[in-house]
XYZ file of C-alpha atoms in Angstrom:
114
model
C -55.083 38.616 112.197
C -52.344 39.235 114.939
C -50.369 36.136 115.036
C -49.440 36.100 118.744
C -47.773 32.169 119.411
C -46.780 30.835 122.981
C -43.501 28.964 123.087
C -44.207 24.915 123.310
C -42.759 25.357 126.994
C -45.988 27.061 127.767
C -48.333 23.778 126.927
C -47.253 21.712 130.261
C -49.539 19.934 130.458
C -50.447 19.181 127.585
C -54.457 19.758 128.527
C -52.608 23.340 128.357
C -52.628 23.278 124.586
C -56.149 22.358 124.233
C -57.492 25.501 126.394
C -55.517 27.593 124.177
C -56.757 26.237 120.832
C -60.302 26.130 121.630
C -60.159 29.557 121.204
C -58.707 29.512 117.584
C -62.863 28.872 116.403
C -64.258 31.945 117.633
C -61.034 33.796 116.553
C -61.277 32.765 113.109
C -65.045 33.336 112.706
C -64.826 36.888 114.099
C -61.704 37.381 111.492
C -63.812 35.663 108.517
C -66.836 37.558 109.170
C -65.329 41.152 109.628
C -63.715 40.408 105.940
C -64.545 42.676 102.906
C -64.227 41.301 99.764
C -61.456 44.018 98.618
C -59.441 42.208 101.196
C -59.350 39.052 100.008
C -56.800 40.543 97.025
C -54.508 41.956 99.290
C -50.767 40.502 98.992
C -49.293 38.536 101.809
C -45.387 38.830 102.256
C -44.213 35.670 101.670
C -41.667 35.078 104.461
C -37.762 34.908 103.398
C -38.027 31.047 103.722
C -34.577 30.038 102.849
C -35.390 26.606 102.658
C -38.446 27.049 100.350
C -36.337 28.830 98.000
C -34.302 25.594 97.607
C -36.931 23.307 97.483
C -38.891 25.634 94.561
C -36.217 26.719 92.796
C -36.578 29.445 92.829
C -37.795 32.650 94.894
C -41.373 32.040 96.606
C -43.938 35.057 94.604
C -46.396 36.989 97.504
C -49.971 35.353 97.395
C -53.032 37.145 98.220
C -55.432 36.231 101.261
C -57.998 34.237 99.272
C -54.993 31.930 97.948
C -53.552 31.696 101.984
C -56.509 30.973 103.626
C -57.186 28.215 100.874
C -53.638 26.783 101.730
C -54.622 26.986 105.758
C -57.985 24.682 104.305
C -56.195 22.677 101.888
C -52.639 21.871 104.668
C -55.053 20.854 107.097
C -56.645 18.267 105.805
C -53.313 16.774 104.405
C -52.715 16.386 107.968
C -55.723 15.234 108.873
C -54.991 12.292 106.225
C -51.308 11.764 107.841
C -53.085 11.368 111.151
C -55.363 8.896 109.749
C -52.594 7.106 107.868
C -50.516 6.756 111.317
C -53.275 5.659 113.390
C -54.293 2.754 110.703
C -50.277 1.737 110.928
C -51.058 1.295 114.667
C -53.955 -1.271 114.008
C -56.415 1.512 115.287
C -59.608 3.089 113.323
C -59.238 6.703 112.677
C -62.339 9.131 113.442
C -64.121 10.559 110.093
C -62.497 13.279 109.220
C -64.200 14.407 105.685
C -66.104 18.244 105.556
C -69.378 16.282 104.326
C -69.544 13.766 107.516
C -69.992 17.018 109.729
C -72.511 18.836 107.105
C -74.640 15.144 107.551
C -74.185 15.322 111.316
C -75.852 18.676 111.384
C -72.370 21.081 111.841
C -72.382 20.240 115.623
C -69.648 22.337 117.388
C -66.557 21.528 118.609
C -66.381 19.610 121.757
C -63.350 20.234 123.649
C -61.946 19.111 126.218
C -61.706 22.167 128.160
């Protein structure tokens, strides 16, 4: 999937940002469904992350696309919880967030503010 990233200069506004991520869905679903399964075992070239180096130990070993695009499910929803766990610090009440609230709701599409 190309990886093609504007600089953060490029979001002003901010509304700017949105536009451009809205289109990360039907990105991502074209991607997914043009997949074979022989692909999924195909090695991704783990960046030389200097920094991840020191913080493993040791050398970072290649994973294959099934194990990345787990880690792109998986990191996301830590954030989601960090989000959650900063708005709750500011006396607010976070959204529901869990994969099984939008399976009950139906799987309603995004709605964004574009």
């Amino acid at each position: 999937m190309p990886q093609n990233y504007p600089e953060v200069e490029e979001f002003i506004p901010l509304y700017d940002m949105a536009q451009w991520a809205a289109e990360y869905p039907k990105l991502i679903y074209t991607y997914m469904s043009d997949l074979k399964e022989a692909d999924l075992s195909q090695m991704i070239k783990t960046p030389p992350y200097d920094r991840l180096e020191q913080i493993l130990g040791q050398k970072p070993v290649d994973a294959n696309l099934a194990e990345t695009i787990l880690q792109v499910a998986v990191h996301c929803s830590h954030h989601r919880g960090q989000v959650n766990s900063r708005i709750r610090e500011l006396n607010g009440e976070p959204p529901i967030v869990d994969f099984i609230a939008w399976v009950w709701l139906g799987k309603p599409n995004a709605i964004w503010p574009v």
